[in-house]
mmCIF file of C-alpha atoms and ligand atoms in Angstrom:
data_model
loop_
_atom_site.group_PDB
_atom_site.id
_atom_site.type_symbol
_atom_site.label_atom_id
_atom_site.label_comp_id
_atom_site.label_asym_id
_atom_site.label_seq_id
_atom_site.Cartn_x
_atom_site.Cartn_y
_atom_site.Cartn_z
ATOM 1 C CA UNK A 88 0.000 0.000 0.000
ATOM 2 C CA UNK A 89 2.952 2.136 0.847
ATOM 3 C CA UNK A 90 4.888 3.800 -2.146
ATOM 4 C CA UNK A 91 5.116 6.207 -4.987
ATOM 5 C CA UNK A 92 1.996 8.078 -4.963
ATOM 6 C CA UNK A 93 0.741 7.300 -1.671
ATOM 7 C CA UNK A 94 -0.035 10.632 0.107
ATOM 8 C CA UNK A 95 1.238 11.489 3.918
ATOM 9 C CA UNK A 96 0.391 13.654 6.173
ATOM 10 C CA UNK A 97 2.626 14.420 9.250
ATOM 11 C CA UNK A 98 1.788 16.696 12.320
ATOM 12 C CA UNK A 99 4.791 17.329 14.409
ATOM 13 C CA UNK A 100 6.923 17.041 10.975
ATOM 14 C CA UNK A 101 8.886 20.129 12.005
ATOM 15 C CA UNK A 102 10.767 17.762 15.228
ATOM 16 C CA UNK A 103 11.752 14.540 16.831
ATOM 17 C CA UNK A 104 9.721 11.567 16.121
ATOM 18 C CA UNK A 105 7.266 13.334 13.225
ATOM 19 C CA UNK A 106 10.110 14.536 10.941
ATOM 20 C CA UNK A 107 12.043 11.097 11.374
ATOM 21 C CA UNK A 108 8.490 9.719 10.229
ATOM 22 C CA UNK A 109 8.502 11.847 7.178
ATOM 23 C CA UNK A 110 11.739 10.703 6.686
ATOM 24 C CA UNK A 111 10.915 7.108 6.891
ATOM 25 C CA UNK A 112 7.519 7.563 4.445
ATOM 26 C CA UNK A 113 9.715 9.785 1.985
ATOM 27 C CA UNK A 114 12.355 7.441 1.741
ATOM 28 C CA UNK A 115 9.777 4.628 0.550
ATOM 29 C CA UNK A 116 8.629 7.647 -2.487
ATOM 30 C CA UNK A 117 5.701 8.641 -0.884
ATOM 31 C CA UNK A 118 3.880 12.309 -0.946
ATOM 32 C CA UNK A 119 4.859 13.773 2.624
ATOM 33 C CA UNK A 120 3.127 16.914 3.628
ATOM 34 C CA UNK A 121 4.344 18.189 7.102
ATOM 35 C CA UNK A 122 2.470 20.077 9.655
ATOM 36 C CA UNK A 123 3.716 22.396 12.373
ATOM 37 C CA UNK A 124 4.251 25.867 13.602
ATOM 38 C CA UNK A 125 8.254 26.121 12.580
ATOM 39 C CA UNK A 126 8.295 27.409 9.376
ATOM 40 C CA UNK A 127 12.184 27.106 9.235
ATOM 41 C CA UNK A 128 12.254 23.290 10.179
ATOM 42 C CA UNK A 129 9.138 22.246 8.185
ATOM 43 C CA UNK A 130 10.199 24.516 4.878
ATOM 44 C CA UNK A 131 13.574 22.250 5.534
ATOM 45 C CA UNK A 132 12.514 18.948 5.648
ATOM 46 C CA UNK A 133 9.772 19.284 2.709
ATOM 47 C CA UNK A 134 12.699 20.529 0.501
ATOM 48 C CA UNK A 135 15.217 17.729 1.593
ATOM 49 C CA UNK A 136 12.362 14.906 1.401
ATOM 50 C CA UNK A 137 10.630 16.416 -1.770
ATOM 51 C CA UNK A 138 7.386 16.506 -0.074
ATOM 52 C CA UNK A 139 5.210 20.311 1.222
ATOM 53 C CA UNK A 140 5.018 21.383 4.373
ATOM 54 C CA UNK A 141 1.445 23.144 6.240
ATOM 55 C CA UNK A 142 1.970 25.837 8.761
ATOM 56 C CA UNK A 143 -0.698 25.681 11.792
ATOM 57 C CA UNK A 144 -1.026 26.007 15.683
ATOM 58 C CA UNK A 145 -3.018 22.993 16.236
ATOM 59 C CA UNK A 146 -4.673 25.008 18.886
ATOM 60 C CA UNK A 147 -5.857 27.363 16.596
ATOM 61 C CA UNK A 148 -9.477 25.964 15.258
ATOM 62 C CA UNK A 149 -9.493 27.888 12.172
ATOM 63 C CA UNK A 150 -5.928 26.674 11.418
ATOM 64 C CA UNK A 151 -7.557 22.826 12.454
ATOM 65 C CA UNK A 152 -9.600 23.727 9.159
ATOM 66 C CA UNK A 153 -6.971 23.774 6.689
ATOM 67 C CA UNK A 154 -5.172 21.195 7.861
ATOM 68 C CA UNK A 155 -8.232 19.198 7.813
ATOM 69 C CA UNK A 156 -8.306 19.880 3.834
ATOM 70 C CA UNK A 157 -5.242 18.210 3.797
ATOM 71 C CA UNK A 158 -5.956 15.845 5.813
ATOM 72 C CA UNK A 159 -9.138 14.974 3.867
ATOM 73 C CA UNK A 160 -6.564 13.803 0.579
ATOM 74 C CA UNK A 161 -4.720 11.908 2.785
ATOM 75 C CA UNK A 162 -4.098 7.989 2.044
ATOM 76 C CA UNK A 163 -1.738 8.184 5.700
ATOM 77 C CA UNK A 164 -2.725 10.288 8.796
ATOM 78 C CA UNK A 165 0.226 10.111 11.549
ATOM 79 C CA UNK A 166 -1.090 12.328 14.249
ATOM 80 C CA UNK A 167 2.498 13.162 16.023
ATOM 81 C CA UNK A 168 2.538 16.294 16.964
ATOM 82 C CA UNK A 169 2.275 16.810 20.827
ATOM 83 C CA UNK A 170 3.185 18.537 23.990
ATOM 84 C CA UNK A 171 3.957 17.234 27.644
ATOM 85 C CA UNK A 172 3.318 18.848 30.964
ATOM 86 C CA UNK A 173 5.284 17.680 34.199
ATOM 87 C CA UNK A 174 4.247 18.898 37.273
ATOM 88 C CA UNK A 175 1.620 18.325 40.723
ATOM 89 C CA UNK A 176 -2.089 18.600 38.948
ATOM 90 C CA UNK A 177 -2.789 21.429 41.708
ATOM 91 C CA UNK A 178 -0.168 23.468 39.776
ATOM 92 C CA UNK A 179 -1.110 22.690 36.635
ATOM 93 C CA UNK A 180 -2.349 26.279 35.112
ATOM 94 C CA UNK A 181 -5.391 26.348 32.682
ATOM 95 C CA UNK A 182 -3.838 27.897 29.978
ATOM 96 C CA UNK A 183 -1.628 24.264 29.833
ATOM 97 C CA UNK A 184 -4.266 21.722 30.499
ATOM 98 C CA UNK A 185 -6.627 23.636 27.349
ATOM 99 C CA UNK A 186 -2.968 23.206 24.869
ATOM 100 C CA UNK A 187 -1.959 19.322 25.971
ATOM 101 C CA UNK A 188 -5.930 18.787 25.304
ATOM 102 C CA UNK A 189 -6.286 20.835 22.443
ATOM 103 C CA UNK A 190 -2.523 19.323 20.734
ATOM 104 C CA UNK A 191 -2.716 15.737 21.965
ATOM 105 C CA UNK A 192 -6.821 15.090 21.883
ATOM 106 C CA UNK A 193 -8.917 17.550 19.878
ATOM 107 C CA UNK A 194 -7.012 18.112 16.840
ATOM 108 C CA UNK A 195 -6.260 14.191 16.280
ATOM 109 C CA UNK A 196 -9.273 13.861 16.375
ATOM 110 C CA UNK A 197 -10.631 16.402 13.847
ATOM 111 C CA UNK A 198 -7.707 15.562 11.158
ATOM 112 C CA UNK A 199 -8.766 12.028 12.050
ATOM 113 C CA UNK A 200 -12.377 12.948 11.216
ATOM 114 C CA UNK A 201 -11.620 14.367 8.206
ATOM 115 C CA UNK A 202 -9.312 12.142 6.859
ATOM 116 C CA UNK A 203 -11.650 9.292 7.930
ATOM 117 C CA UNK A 204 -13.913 10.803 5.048
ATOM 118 C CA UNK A 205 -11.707 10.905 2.562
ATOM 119 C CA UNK A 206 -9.947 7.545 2.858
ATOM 120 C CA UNK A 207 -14.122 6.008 2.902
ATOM 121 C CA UNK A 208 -14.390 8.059 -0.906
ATOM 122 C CA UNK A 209 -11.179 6.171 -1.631
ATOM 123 C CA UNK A 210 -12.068 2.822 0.182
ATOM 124 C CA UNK A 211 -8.990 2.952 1.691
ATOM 125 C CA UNK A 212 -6.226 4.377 3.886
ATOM 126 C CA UNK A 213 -4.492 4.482 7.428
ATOM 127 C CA UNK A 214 -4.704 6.628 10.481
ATOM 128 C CA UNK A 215 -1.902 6.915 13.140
ATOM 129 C CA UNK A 216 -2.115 7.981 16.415
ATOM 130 C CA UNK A 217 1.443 8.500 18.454
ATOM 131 C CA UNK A 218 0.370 7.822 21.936
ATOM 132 C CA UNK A 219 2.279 7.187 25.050
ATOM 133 C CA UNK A 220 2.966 4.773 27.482
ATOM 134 C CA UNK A 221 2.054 7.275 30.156
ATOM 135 C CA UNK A 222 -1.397 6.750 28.637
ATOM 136 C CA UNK A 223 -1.378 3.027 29.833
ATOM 137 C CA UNK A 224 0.341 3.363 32.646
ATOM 138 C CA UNK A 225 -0.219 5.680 36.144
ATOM 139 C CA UNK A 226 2.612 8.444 35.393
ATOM 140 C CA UNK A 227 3.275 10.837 38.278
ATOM 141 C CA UNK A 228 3.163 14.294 37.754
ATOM 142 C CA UNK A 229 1.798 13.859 34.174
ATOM 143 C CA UNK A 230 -1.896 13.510 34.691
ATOM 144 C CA UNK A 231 -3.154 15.726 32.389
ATOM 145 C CA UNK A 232 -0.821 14.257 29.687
ATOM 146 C CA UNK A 233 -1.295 10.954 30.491
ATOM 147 C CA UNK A 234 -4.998 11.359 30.153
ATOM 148 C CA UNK A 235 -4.630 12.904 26.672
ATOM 149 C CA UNK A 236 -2.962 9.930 25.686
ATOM 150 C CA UNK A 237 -5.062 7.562 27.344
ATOM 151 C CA UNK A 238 -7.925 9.469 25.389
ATOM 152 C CA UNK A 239 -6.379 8.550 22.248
ATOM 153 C CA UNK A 240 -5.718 5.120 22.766
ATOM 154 C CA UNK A 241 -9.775 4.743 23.503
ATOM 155 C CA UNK A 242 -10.571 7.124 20.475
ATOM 156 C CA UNK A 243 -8.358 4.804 18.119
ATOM 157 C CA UNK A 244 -9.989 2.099 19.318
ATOM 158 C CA UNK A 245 -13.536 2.993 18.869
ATOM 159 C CA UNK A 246 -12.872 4.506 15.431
ATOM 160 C CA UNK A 247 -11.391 1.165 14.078
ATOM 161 C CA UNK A 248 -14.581 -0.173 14.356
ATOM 162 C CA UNK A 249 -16.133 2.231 11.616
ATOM 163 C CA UNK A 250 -13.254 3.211 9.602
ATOM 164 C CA UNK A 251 -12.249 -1.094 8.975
ATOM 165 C CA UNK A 252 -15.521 -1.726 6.994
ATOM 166 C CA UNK A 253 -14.303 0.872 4.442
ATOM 167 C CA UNK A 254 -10.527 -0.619 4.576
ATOM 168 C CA UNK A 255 -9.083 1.994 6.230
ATOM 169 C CA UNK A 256 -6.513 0.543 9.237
ATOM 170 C CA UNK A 257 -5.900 2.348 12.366
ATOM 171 C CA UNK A 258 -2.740 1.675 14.156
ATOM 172 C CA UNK A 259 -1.707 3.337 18.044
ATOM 173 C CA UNK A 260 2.333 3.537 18.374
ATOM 174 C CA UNK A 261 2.842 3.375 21.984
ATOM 175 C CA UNK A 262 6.585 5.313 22.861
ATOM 176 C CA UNK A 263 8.156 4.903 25.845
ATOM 177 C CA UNK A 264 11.288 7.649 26.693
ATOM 178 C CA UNK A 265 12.535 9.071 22.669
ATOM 179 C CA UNK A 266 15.753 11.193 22.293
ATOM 180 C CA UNK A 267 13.932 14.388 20.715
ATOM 181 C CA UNK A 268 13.308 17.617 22.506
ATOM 182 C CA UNK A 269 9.728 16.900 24.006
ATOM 183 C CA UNK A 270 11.564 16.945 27.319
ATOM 184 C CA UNK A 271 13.687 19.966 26.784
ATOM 185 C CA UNK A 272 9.924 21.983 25.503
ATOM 186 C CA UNK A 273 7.984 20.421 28.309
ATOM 187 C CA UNK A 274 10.489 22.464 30.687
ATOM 188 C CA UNK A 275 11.176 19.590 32.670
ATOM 189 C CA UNK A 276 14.254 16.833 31.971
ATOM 190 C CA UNK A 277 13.418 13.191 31.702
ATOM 191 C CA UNK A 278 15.915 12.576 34.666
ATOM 192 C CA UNK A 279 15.509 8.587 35.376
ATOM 193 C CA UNK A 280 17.933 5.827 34.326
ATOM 194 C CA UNK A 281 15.555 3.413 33.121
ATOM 195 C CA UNK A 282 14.305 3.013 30.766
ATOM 196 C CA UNK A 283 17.060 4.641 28.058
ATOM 197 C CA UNK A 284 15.483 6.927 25.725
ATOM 198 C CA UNK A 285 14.927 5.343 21.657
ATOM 199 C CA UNK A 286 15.907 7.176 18.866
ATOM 200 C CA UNK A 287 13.128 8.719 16.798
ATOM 201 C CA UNK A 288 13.914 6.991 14.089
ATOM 202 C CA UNK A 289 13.290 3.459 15.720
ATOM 203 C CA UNK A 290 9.831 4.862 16.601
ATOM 204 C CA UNK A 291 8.933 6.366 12.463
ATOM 205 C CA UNK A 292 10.473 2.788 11.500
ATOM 206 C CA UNK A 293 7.790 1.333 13.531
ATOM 207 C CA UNK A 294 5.205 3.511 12.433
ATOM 208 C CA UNK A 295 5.680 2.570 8.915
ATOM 209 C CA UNK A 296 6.022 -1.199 9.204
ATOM 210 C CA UNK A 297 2.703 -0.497 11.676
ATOM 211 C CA UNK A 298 0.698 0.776 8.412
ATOM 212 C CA UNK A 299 2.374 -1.552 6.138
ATOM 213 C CA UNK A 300 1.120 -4.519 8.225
ATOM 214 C CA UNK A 301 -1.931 -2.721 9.749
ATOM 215 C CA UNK A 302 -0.926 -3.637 13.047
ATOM 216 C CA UNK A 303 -3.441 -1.645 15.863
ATOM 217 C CA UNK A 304 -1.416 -1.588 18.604
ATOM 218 C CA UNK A 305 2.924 -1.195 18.531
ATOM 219 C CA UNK A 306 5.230 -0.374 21.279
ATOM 220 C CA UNK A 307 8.187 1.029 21.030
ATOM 221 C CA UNK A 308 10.715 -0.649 22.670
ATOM 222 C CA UNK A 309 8.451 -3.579 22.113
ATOM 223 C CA UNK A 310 8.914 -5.335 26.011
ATOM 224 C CA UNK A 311 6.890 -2.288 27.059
ATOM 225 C CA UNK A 312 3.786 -3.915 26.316
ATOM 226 C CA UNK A 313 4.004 -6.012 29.298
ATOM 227 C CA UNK A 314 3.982 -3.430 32.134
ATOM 228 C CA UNK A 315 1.029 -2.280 29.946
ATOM 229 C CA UNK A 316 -0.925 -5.302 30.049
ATOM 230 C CA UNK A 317 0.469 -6.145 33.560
ATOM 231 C CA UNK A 318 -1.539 -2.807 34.589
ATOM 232 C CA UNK A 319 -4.609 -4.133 32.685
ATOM 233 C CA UNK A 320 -4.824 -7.308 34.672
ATOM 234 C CA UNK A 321 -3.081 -5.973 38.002
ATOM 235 C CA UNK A 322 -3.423 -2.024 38.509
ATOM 236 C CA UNK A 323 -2.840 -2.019 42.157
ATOM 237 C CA UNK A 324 0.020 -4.341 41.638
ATOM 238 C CA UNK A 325 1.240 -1.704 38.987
ATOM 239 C CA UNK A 326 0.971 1.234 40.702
ATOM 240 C CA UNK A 327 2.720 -0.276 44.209
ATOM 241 C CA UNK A 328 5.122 -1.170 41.886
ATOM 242 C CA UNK A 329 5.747 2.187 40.210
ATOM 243 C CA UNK A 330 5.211 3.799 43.739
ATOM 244 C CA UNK A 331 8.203 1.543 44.815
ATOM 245 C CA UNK A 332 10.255 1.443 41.373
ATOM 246 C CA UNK A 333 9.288 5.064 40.263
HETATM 247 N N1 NAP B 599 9.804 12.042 23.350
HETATM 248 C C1 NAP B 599 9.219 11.124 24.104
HETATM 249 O O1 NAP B 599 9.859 10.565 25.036
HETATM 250 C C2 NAP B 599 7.820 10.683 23.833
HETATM 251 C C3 NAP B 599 7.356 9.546 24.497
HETATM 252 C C4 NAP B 599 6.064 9.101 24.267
HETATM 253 C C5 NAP B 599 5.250 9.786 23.370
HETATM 254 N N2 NAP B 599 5.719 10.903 22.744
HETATM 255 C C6 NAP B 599 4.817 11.588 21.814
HETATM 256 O O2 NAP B 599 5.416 11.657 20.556
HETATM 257 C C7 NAP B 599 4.885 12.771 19.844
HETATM 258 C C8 NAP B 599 6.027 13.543 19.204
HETATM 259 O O3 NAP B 599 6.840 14.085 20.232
HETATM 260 P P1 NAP B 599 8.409 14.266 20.051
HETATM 261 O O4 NAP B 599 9.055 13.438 21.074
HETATM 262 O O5 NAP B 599 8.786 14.109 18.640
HETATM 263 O O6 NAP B 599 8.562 15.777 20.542
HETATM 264 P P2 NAP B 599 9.078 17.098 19.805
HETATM 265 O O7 NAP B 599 10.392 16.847 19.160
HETATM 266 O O8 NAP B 599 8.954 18.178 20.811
HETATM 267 O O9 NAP B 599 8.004 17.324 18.636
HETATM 268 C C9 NAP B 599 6.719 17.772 18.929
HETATM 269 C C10 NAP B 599 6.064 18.168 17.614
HETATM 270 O O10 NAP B 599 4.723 18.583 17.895
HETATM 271 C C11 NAP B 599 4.487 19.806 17.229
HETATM 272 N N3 NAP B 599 3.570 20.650 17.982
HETATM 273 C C12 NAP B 599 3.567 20.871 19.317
HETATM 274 N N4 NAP B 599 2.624 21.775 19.610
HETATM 275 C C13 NAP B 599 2.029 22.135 18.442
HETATM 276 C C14 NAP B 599 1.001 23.037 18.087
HETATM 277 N N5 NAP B 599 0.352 23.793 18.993
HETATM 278 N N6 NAP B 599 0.656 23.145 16.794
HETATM 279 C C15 NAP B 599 1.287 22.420 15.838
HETATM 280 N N7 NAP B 599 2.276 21.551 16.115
HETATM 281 C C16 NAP B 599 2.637 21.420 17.397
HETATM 282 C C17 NAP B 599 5.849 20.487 17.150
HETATM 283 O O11 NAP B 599 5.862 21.369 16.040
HETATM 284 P P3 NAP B 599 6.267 22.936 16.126
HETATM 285 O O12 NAP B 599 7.332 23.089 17.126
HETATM 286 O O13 NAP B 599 6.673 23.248 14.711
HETATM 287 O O14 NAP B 599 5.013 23.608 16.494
HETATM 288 C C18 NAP B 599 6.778 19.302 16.919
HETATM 289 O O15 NAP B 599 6.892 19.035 15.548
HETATM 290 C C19 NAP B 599 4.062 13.559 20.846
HETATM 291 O O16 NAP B 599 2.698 13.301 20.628
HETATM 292 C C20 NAP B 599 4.502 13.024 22.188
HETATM 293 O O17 NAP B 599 3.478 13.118 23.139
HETATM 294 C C21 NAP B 599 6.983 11.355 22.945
#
């Protein structure tokens, strides 16, 4: 499904794990179109990869709208782009919660909307959603984040159920720790040991092989799914463990 002529669009194609992801699509000759608010980085990448770039605050709803146009000729939808809080929930100022909800929930789920219509014209496509593993597991000091990307995971979920039936796949890429600079933007280091941050381009590798073999759920490293489905099965045992283990 995945080649010359196949048509890509990439929020969060300006940094980190989106632009490896336009990368990995452009290197197989497809159409990449980039989304972001860094003209300099997206105007960039579209040159080097031979693709176009879209400049938009994904907080802005009237920007939403023309992305959504893209979005709507879209055979590949990776929703990347994001933003991470750290931080006690009682400090947590408005202003922050509306962005990590309006980045990481609402405008997935417009583009998703829209390019769900399109790909049904076409009978066929693929939507991506780049969660977290902080939306599987109980994160400290992340729980507005986490619930963004626990929001996602159900949205992707429910949405498989009407976009299959018109051969459109719908794959969740579960990271856990990636060497971009989400940390160094969210204003707060990712200071633990364990696990080692990925590379982004191990995660837009996995993305790609996730659409060419419609796979719904990936994690990236891949042993992460078990503390995941551990916390399905066992949440108290999880979160005694992660209150212990950190
Ligand atoms: N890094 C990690 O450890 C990690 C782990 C798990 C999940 N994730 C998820 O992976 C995704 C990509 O993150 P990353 O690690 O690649 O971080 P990153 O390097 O900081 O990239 C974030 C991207 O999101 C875009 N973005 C943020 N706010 C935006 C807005 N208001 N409007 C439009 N674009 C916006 C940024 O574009 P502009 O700067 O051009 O606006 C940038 O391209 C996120 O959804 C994140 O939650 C990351």
């Amino acid at each position: 499904m995945i080649g010359p002529g196949t048509r890509v669009l990439v929020t969060g194609g300006s940094s980190g794990i989106g632009a490896a992801t336009a990368e990995a699509f452009a290197a197989r000759g497809c159409h990449v179109v980039v989304v972001g608010r860094n003209v300099a980085a997206l105007t960039e990448l579209a040159r080097r990869i031979g693709g176009a770039s879209c400049v938009a605050d994904l907080t802005d709803p009237h920007a939403i709208d023309t992305v959504c146009s893209e979005a709507d000729k879209a055979d590949v939808l990776v929703a990347a782009a994001g933003q991470g809080w750290a931080g006690r929930l009682i400090d947590t100022p408005d202003g922050d919660m509306e962005t990590l909800v309006g980045v990481n929930m609402l405008a997935p789920m417009r583009l998703a909307r829209a390019a769900l219509l399109g790909m049904r014209r076409r009978s066929g496509g693929h939507l991506v959603f780049v969660s977290s593993i902080a939306g599987h597991m109980a994160v400290a000091d992340e729980a507005v984040y986490s619930a963004t990307k626990a929001a996602m995971n159900a949205f992707a979920a429910s949405i498989r159920h009407e976009a299959s039936p018109h051969g459109v796949g719908v794959s969740v890429v579960v990271p856990g720790v990636v060497d971009t600079a989400f940390f160094s933007r969210r204003g707060t280091p990712y200071s633990r040991r364990f696990p080692r941050p990925v590379p982004a381009e191990a995660v837009a590798e996995r993305i790609v092989r996730a659409v060419e073999h419609r796979r719904p759920e990936v994690f990236v490293p891949r042993w992460l799914r078990f503390p995941a489905r551990l916390r399905g099965v066992a949440p108290h045992l999880t979160d005694a463990l992660q209150r212990r283990f950190g």
